[in-house]
Coordinates of C-alpha atoms and ligand atoms in Angstrom, one line a residue:
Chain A
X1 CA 5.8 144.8 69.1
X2 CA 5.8 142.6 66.0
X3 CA 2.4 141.4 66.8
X4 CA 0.5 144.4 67.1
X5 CA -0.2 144.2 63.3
X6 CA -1.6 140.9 63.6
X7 CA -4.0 141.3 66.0
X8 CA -5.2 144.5 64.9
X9 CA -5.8 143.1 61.6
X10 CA -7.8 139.9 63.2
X11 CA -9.8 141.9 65.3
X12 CA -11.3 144.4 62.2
X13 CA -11.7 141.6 59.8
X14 CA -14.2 139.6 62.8
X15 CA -15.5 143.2 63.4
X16 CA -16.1 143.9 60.1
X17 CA -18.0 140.2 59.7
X18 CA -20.5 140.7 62.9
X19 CA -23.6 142.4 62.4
X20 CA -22.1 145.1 65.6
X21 CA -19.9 146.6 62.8
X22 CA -22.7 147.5 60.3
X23 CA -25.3 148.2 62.9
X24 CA -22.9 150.9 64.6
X25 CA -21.9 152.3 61.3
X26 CA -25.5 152.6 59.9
X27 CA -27.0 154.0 63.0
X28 CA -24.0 156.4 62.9
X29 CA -24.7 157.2 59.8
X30 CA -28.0 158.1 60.4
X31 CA -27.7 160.0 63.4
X32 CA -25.1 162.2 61.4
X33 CA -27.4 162.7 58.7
X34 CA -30.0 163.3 60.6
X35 CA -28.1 166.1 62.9
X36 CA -26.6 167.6 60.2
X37 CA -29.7 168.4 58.2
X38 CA -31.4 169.7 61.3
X39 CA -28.3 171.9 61.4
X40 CA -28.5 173.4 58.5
X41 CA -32.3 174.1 58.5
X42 CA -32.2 175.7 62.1
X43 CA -29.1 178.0 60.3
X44 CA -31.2 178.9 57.4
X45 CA -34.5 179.4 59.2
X46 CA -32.1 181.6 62.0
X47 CA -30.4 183.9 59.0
X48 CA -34.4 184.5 57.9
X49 CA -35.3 185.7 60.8
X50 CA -32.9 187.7 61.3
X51 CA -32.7 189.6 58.1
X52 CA -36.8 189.7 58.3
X53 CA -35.6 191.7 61.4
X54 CA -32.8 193.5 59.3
X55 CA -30.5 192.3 62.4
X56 CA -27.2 193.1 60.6
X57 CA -25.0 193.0 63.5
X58 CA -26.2 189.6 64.2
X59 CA -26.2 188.4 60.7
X60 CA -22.3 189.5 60.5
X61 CA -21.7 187.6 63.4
X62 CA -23.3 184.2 62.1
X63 CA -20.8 181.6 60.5
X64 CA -21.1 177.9 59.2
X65 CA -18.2 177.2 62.0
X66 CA -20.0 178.1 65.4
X67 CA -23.6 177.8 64.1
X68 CA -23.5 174.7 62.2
X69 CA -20.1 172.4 62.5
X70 CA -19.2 172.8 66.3
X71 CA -23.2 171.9 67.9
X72 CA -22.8 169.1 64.9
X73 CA -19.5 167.8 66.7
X74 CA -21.1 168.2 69.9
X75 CA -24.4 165.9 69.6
X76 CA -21.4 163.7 67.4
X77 CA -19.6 163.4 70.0
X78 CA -22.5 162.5 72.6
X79 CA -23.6 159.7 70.0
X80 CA -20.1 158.3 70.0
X81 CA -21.0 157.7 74.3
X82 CA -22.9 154.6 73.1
X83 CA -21.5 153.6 69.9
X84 CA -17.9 153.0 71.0
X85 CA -18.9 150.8 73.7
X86 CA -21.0 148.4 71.2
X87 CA -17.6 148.4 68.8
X88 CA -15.3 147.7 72.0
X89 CA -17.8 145.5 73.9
X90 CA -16.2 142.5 72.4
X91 CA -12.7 143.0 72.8
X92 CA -11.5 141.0 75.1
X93 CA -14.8 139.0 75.8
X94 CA -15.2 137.3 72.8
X95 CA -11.7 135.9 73.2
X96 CA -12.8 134.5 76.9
X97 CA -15.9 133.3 75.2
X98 CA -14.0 131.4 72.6
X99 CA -11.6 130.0 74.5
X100 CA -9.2 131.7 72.3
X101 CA -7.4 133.5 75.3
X102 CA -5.7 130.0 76.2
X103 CA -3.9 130.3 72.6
X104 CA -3.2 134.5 72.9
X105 CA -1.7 133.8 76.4
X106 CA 0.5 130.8 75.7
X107 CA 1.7 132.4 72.8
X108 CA 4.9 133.9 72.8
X109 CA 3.6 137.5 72.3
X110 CA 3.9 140.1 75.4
X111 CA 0.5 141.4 77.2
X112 CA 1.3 145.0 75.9
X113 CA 1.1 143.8 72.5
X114 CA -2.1 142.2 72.6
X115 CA -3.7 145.3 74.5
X116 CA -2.2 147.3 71.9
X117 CA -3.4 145.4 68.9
X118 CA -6.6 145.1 70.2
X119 CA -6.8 148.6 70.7
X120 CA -5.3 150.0 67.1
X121 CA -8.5 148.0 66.1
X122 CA -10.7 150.1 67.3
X123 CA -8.9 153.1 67.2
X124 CA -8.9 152.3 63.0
X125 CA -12.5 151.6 63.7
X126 CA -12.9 155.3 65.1
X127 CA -10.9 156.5 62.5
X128 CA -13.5 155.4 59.8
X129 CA -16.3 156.9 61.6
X130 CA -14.6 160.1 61.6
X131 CA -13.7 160.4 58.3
X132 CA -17.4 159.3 57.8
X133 CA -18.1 162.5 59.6
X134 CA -16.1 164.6 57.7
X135 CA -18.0 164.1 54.5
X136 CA -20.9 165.9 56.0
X137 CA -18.9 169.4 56.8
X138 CA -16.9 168.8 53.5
X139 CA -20.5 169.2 51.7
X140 CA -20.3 172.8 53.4
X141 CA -17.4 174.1 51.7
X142 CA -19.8 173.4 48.4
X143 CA -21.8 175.8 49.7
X144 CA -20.0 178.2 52.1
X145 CA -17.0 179.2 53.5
X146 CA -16.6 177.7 56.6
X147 CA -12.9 178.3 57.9
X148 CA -10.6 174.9 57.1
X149 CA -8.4 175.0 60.1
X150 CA -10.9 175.2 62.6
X151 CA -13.1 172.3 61.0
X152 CA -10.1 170.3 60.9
X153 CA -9.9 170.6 64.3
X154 CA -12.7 169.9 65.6
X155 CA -12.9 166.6 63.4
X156 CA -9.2 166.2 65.3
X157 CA -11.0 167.1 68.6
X158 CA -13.4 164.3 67.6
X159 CA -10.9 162.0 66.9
X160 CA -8.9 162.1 70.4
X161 CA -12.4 162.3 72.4
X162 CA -13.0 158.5 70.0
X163 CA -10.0 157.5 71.1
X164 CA -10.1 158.0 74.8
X165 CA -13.3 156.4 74.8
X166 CA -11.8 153.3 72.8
X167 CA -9.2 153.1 75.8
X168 CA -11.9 152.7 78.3
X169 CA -14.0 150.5 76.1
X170 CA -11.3 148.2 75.7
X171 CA -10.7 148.2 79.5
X172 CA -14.5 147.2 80.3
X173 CA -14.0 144.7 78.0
X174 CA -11.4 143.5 80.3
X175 CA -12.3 143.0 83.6
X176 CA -15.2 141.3 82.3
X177 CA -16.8 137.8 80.7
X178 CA -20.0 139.3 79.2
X179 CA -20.5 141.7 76.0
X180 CA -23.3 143.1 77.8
X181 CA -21.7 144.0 81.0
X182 CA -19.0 145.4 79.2
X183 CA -21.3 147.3 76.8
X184 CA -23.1 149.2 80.4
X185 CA -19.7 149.2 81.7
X186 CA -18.0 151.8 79.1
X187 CA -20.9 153.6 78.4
X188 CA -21.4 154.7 82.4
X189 CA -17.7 155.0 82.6
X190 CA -18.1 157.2 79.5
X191 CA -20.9 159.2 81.2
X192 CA -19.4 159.8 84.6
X193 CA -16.4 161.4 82.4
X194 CA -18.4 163.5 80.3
X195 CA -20.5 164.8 82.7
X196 CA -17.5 165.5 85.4
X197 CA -17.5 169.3 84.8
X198 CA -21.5 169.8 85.3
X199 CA -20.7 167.7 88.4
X200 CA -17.7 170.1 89.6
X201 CA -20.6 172.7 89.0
X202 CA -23.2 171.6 90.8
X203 CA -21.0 170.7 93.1
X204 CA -19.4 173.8 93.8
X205 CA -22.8 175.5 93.7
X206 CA -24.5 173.4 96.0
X207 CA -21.1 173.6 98.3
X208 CA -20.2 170.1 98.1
X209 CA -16.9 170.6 96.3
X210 CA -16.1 173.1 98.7
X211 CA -12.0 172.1 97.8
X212 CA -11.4 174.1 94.8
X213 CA -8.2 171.6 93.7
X214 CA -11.1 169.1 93.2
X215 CA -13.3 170.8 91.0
X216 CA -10.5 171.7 88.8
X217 CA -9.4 168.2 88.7
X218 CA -12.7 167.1 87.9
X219 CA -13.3 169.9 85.0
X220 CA -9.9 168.8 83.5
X221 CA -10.7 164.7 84.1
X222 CA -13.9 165.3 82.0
X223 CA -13.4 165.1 77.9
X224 CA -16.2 168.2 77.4
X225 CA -13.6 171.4 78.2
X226 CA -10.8 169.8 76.0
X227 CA -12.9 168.7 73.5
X228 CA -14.6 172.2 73.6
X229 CA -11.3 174.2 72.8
X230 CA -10.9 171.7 70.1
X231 CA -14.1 172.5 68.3
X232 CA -13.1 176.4 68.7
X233 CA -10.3 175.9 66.7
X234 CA -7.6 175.8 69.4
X235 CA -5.4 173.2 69.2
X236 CA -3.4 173.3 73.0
X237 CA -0.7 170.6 73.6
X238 CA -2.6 170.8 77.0
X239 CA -5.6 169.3 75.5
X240 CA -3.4 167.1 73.5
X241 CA -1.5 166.0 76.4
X242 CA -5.0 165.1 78.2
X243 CA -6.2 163.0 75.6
X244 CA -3.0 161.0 75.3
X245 CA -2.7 160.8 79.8
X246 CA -6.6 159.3 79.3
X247 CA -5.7 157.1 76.7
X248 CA -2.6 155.6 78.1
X249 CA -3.8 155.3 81.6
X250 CA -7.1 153.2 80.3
X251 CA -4.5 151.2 78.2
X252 CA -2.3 150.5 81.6
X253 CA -5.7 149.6 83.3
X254 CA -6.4 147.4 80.4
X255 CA -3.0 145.7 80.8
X256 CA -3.1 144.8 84.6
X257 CA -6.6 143.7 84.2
X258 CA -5.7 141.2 81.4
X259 CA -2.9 140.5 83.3
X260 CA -4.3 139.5 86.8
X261 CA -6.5 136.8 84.8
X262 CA -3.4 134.6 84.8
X263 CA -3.1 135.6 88.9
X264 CA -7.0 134.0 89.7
Chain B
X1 CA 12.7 119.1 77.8
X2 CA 9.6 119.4 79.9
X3 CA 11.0 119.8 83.5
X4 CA 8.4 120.2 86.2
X5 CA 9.5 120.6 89.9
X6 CA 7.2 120.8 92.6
X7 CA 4.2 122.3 91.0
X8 CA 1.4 123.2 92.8
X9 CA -2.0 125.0 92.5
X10 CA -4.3 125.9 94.7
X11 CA -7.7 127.4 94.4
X12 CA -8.9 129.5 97.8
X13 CA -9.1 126.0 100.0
X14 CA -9.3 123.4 97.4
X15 CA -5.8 122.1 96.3
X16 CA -6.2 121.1 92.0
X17 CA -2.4 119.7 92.0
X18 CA -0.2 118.9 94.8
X19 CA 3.8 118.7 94.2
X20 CA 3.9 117.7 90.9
X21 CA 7.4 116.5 89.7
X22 CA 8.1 114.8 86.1
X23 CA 10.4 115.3 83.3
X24 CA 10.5 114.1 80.0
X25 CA 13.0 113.7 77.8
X26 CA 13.3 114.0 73.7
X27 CA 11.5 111.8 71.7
X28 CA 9.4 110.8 74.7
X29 CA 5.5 110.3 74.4
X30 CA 4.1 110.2 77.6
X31 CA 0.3 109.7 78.5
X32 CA -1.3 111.7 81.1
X33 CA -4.0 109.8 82.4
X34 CA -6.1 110.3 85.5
X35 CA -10.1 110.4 86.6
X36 CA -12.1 113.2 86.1
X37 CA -10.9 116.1 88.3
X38 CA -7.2 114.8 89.3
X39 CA -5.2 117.8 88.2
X40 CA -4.2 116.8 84.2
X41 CA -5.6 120.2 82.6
X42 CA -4.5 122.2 85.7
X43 CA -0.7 120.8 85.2
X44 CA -0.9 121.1 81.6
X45 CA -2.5 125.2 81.9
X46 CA 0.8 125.7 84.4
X47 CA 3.4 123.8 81.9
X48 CA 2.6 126.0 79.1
X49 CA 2.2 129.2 81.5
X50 CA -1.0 130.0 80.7
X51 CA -1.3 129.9 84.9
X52 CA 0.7 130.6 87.5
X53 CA 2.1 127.9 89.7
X54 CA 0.8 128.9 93.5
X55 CA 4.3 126.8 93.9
X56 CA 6.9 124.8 91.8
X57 CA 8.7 126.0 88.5
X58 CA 8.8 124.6 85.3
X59 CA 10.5 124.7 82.1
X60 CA 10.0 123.8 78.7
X61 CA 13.1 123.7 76.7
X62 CA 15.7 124.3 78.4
X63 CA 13.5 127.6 78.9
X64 CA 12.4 128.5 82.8
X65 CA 8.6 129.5 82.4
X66 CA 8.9 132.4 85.1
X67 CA 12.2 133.7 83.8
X68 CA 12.0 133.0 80.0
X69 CA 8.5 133.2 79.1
X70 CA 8.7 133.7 75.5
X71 CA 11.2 131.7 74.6
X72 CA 9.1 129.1 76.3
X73 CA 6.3 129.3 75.1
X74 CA 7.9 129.8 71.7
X75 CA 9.0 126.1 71.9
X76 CA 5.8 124.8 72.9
X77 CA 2.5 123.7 70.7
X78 CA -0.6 123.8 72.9
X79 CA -3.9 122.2 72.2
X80 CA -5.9 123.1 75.4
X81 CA -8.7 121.4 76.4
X82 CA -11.2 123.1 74.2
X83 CA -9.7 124.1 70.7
X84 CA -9.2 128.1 71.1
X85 CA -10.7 129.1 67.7
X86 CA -12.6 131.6 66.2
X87 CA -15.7 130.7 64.9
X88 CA -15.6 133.6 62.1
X89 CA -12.5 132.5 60.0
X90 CA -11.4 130.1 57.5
X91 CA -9.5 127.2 58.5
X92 CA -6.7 128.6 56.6
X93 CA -6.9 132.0 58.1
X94 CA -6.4 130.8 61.7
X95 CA -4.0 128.9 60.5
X96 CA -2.2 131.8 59.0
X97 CA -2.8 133.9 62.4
X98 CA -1.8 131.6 64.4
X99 CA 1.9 131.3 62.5
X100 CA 2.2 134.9 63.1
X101 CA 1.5 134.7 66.7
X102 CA 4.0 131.5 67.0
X103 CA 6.6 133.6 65.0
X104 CA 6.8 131.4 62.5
X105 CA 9.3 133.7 60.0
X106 CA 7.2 134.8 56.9
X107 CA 8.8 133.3 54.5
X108 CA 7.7 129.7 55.7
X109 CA 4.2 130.5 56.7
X110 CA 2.4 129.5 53.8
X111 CA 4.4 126.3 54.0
X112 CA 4.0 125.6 57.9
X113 CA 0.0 126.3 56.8
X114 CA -0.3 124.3 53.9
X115 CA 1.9 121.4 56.4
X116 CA -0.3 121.7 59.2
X117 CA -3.4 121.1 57.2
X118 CA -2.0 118.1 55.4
X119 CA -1.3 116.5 58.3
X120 CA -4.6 117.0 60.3
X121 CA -6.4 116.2 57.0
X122 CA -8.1 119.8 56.7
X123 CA -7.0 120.3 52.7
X124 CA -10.8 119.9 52.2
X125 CA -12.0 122.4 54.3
X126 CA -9.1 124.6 54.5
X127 CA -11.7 127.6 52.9
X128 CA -14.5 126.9 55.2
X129 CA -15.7 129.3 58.2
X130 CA -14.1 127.3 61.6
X131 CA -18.0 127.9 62.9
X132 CA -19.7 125.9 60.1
X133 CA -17.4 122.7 60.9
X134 CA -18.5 119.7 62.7
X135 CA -16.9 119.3 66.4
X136 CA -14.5 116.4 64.9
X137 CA -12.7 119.2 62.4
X138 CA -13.2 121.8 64.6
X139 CA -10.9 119.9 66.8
X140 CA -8.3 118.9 64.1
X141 CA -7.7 122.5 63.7
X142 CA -7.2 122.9 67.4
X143 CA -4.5 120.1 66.3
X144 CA -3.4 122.0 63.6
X145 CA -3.2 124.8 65.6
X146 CA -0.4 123.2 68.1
X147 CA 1.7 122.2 65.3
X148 CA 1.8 124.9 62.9
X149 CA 5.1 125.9 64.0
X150 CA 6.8 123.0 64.3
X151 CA 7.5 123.0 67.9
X152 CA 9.9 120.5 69.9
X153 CA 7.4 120.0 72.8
X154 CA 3.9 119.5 72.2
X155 CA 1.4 119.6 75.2
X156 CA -1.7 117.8 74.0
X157 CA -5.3 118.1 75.9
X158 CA -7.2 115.4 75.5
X159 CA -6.5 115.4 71.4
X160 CA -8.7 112.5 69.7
X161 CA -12.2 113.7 71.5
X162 CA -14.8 113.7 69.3
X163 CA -13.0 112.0 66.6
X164 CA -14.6 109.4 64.6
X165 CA -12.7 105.6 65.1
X166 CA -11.1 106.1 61.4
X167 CA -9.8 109.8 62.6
X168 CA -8.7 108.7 66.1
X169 CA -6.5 106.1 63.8
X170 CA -4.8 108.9 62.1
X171 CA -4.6 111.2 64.6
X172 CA -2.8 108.6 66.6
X173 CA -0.6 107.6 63.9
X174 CA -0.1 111.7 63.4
X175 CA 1.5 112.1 67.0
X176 CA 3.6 109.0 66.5
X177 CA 4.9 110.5 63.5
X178 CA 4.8 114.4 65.4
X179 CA 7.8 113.0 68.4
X180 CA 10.0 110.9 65.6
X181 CA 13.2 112.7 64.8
X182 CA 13.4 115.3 61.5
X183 CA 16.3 117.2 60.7
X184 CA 18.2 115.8 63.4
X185 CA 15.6 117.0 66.1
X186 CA 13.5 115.2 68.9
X187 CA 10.0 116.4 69.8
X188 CA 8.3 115.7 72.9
X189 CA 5.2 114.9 73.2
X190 CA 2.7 114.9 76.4
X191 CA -0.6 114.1 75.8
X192 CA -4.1 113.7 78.3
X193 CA -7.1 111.3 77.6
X194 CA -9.5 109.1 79.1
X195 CA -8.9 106.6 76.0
X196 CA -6.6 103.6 77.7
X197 CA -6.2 101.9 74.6
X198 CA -5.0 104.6 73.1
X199 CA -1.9 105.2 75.9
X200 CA -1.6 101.6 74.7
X201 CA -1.1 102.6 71.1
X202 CA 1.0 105.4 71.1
X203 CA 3.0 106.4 74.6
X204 CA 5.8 104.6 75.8
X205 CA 5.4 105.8 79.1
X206 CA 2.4 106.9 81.4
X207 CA 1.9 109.4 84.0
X208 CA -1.2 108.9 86.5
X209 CA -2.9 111.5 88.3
X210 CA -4.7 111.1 91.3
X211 CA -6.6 113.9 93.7
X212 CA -4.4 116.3 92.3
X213 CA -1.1 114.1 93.2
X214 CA 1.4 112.1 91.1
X215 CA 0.3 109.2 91.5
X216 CA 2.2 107.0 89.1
X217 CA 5.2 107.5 86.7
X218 CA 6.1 104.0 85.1
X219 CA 7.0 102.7 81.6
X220 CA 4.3 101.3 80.1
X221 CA 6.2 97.6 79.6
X222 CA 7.0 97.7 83.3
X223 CA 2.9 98.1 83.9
X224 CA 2.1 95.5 81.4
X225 CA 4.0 92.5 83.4
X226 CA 1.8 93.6 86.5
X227 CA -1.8 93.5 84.7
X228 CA -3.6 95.4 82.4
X229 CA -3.8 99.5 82.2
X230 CA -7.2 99.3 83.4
X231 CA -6.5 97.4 86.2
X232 CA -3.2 99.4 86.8
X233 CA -5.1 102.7 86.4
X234 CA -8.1 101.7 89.0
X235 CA -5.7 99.9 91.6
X236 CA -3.6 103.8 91.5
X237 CA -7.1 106.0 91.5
X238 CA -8.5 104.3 94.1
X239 CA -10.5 106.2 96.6
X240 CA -9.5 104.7 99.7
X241 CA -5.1 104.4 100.6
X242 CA -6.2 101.5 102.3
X243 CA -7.9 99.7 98.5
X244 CA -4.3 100.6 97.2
X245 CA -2.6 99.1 99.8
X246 CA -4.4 96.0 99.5
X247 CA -3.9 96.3 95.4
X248 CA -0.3 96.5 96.2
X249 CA 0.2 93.7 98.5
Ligands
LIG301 N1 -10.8 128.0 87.8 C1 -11.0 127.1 88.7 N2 -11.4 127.4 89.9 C2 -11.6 126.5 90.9 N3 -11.3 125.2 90.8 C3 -10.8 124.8 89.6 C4 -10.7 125.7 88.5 N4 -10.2 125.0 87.5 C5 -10.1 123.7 87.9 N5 -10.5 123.6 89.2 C6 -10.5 122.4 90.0 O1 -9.2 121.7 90.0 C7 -9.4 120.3 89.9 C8 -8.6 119.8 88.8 O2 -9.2 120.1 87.6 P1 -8.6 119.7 86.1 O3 -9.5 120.4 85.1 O4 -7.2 119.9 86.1 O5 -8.9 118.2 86.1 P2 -8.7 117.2 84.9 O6 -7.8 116.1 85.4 O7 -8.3 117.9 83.7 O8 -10.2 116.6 84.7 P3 -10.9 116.1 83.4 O9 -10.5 114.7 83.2 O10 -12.4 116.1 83.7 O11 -10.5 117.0 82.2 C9 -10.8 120.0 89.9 O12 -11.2 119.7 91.2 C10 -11.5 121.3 89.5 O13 -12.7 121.4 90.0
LIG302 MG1 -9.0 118.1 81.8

């Protein structure tokens, strides 16, 4: 595993010279900003209201956690949908492009450590953006008392639901030679697995899922209900097992793909 | 050190290399030569495992490909047919990448860098983005590339295209200088072109590929006393068994 390291510290120094690195961190840094302020104002223009209407009940129940921080994770974590997939895009294609998988393959490093390398990259890429993130509830604690434990983990929440979506980045990247077709790749793979529980839904309203084995397989396949308990503040091995099954089994994927070009 | 038996690859219905047996031994530069098409980068992508035989075994080193991978592959220096570089980093950087991926132990990797440029005369340009190079240094670092680490076999691709006359010169005189003995070891040395003259120059011993088959496996003195390489290499690519017959007799 010596080469993990060294390919994980290739791959963020060419990210970090392309343009994809700075566009994604801008636009995410945007988006946050942008989401975050909205936040806040809906919260402020909500408490007015509702002391105009001397709603006390109400007003005890509001708190920077539920109102502000968890629908901020949320549309966060809807944004990261299309940003990973730009970040992961390259992966492996850019090495087919350059010609450089001929040198990683006759090398003597093992498959795992090159899908693993490649993926610490942009799990460390993630990382940033989270911590990014984190500025923006950090400003609330200037301001409020928002509880620290269950800010942490929803930022945690964030992370996993990043890294999952890293995994199956990198595995688009694999089983193709274009950045675009990788790009369309994760992001519908991303979808499909987000929107898995409406589907079990509508599925189970409409009678189609009539199983219901399948419509709990589907709920706990998709990243919202996980994520979800995450951003409430519980932190379940459950979830945590779910994130680390989704991770691993993209990684696995990622392996045999990059594997079976040797076998065409 | 290189020990190929029976190697064979097939794609769907076309066959790229039919029973392919050769060895070479230390110190040995052979030249790979062959048409366009005849199986030389198909052989060399299945010596240095990058693929799979669809039949034969090989092995590099006293090391069986299929069995032994890594230490392999650990003894081999590759220069594939188009340099595998990364058009973002410095010369130097690759360099230094590539050492880690060869495990070339820390402490000598500055060394092994600062060797490997020297040798492929990239001291100039040993801070410049690989990207920004002309195609003639670009492919000196995919020379530098295969010999960072010093390896005992070296499996060379067509290594002086694009080189300028002066260049081809010392990259020639490089690869003589690569298979002499140091520090009581011989390197091997197999190396592909279309340049005849250059076989001339540098191998000892010459390997012709024809429609994916062996077609030829001589020293190149013993070729001399029947006529010139070019003669030799047309009378053994010959389209027709029959032209080949009629060479021979
Ligand atoms: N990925 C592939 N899929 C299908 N056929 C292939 C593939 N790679 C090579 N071939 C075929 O295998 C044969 C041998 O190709 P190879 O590249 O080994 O020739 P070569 O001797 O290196 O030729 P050149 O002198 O042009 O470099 C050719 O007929 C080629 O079309
Ligand atoms: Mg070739």
């Amino acid at each position: 595993m010596r080469h993990v390291g060294a390919i994980a510290g290739r791959e963020l120094r060419s990210l970090f010279v392309s343009p994809v690195a700075y566009a994604v961190l801008t636009l995410f840094a945007v988006l946050a900003g942008f989401f975050f302020l909205s936040g806040i104002l809906q919260f402020q223009e909500y408490v007015l209201r509702l002391q105009a209407f001397q709603a006390m009940e109400q007003l005890q129940e509001l708190n920077l956690n539920d109102h502000v921080v968890a629908p901020f994770l949320h549309v966060m974590s809807v944004v990261l949908l299309f940003l990973i997939p730009g970040i992961t895009m390259g992966l492996f294609t850019a090495e087919k492009a350059n010609g450089t998988q001929e040198l990683l393959l006759t090398s003597p490093i093992t498959i795992w450590e090159l899908v693993l390398g490649k993926f610490l990259a942009a799990a460390a890429f993630v990382a940033i953006l989270v911590v990014l993130l984190a500025v923006f509830p950090a400003i609330l604690f200037l301001y409020g008392d928002p509880e620290i434990g269950k800010t942490a983990a929803g930022l945690l929440g964030l992370l996993l639901v990043g890294l999952v979506y890293a995994a199956i980045g990198s595995f688009a990247s694999s089983v193709t030679q274009s950045q675009l077709v990788a790009f369309f790749l994760a992001f519908v793979l991303l979808l499909v697995l987000w929107m898995l529980g409406f589907l079990a839904d509508l599925g189970a309203a409409g009678g189609a899922v009539s199983n219901d084995m399948v419509g709990d397989l589907l709920r706990w396949l998709s990243t919202a209900a996980h994520f979800e308990s995450m951003v409430m503040g519980l932190v379940d091995t459950k979830d945590l097992a779910y994130f680390v099954v989704m991770a691993a089994g993209f990684l696995v994927l990622t392996k045999a793909a990059v594997e079976s070009v040797r076998w065409r | 050190m290189i020990e190929a038996r029976g190697l064979s690859k097939r794609y769907g219905d076309l066959v790229a290399v039919e029973d392919v047996t050769f060895s070479v031994q230390p110190g040995e530069i052979v030249g790979f030569l062959g048409p366009n098409g005849a199986g030389k980068t198909t052989t060399m992508r299945m010596l240095t495992g990058f693929l799979p035989p669809t039949d034969g075994a090989a092995s590099i080193d006293g090391h069986d490909i299929f069995s032994d991978p890594l230490a392999a592959r650990r003894a081999i220096g590759y220069l594939p047919e188009s340099p595998p570089v990364y058009p973002e980093m410095s010369v130097e950087d690759y360099l230094a990448y590539v050492s880690k991926l060869k495990d070339v132990p820390r402490r000598s990797r500055r060394e092994a860098v600062d060797r490997a440029l020297e040798r492929c005369g990239l001291a100039d340009v040993r801070r410049r983005v690989i990207g920004a190079l002309s195609k003639g240094y670009r492919q000196r670092v995919g020379l530098a590339q295969a010999i960072v680490h010093d390896p005992p076999v070296m499996i060379l691709d067509e290594p002086t295209v694009g080189l300028d006359p002066i260049q081809i010169r010392e990259i020639r005189t490089l690869i003589g200088d690569l298979a002499s003995v140091r520090d009581g070891k011989a390197r091997t040395v197999i190396l592909s072109t279309h340049i005849l003259p250059e076989v001339e120059a540098i191998c000892r011993r010459v390997i012709i590929m024809s429609r994916g088959r062996k077609a030829l496996d001589a020293p190149l003195e013993e070729l001399r006393k029947t006529g010139s390489l070019e003669e030799v290499f047309a009378r053994t690519t010959a389209r027709e068994p029959a032209a080949l017959e009629e060479a021979q007799a």
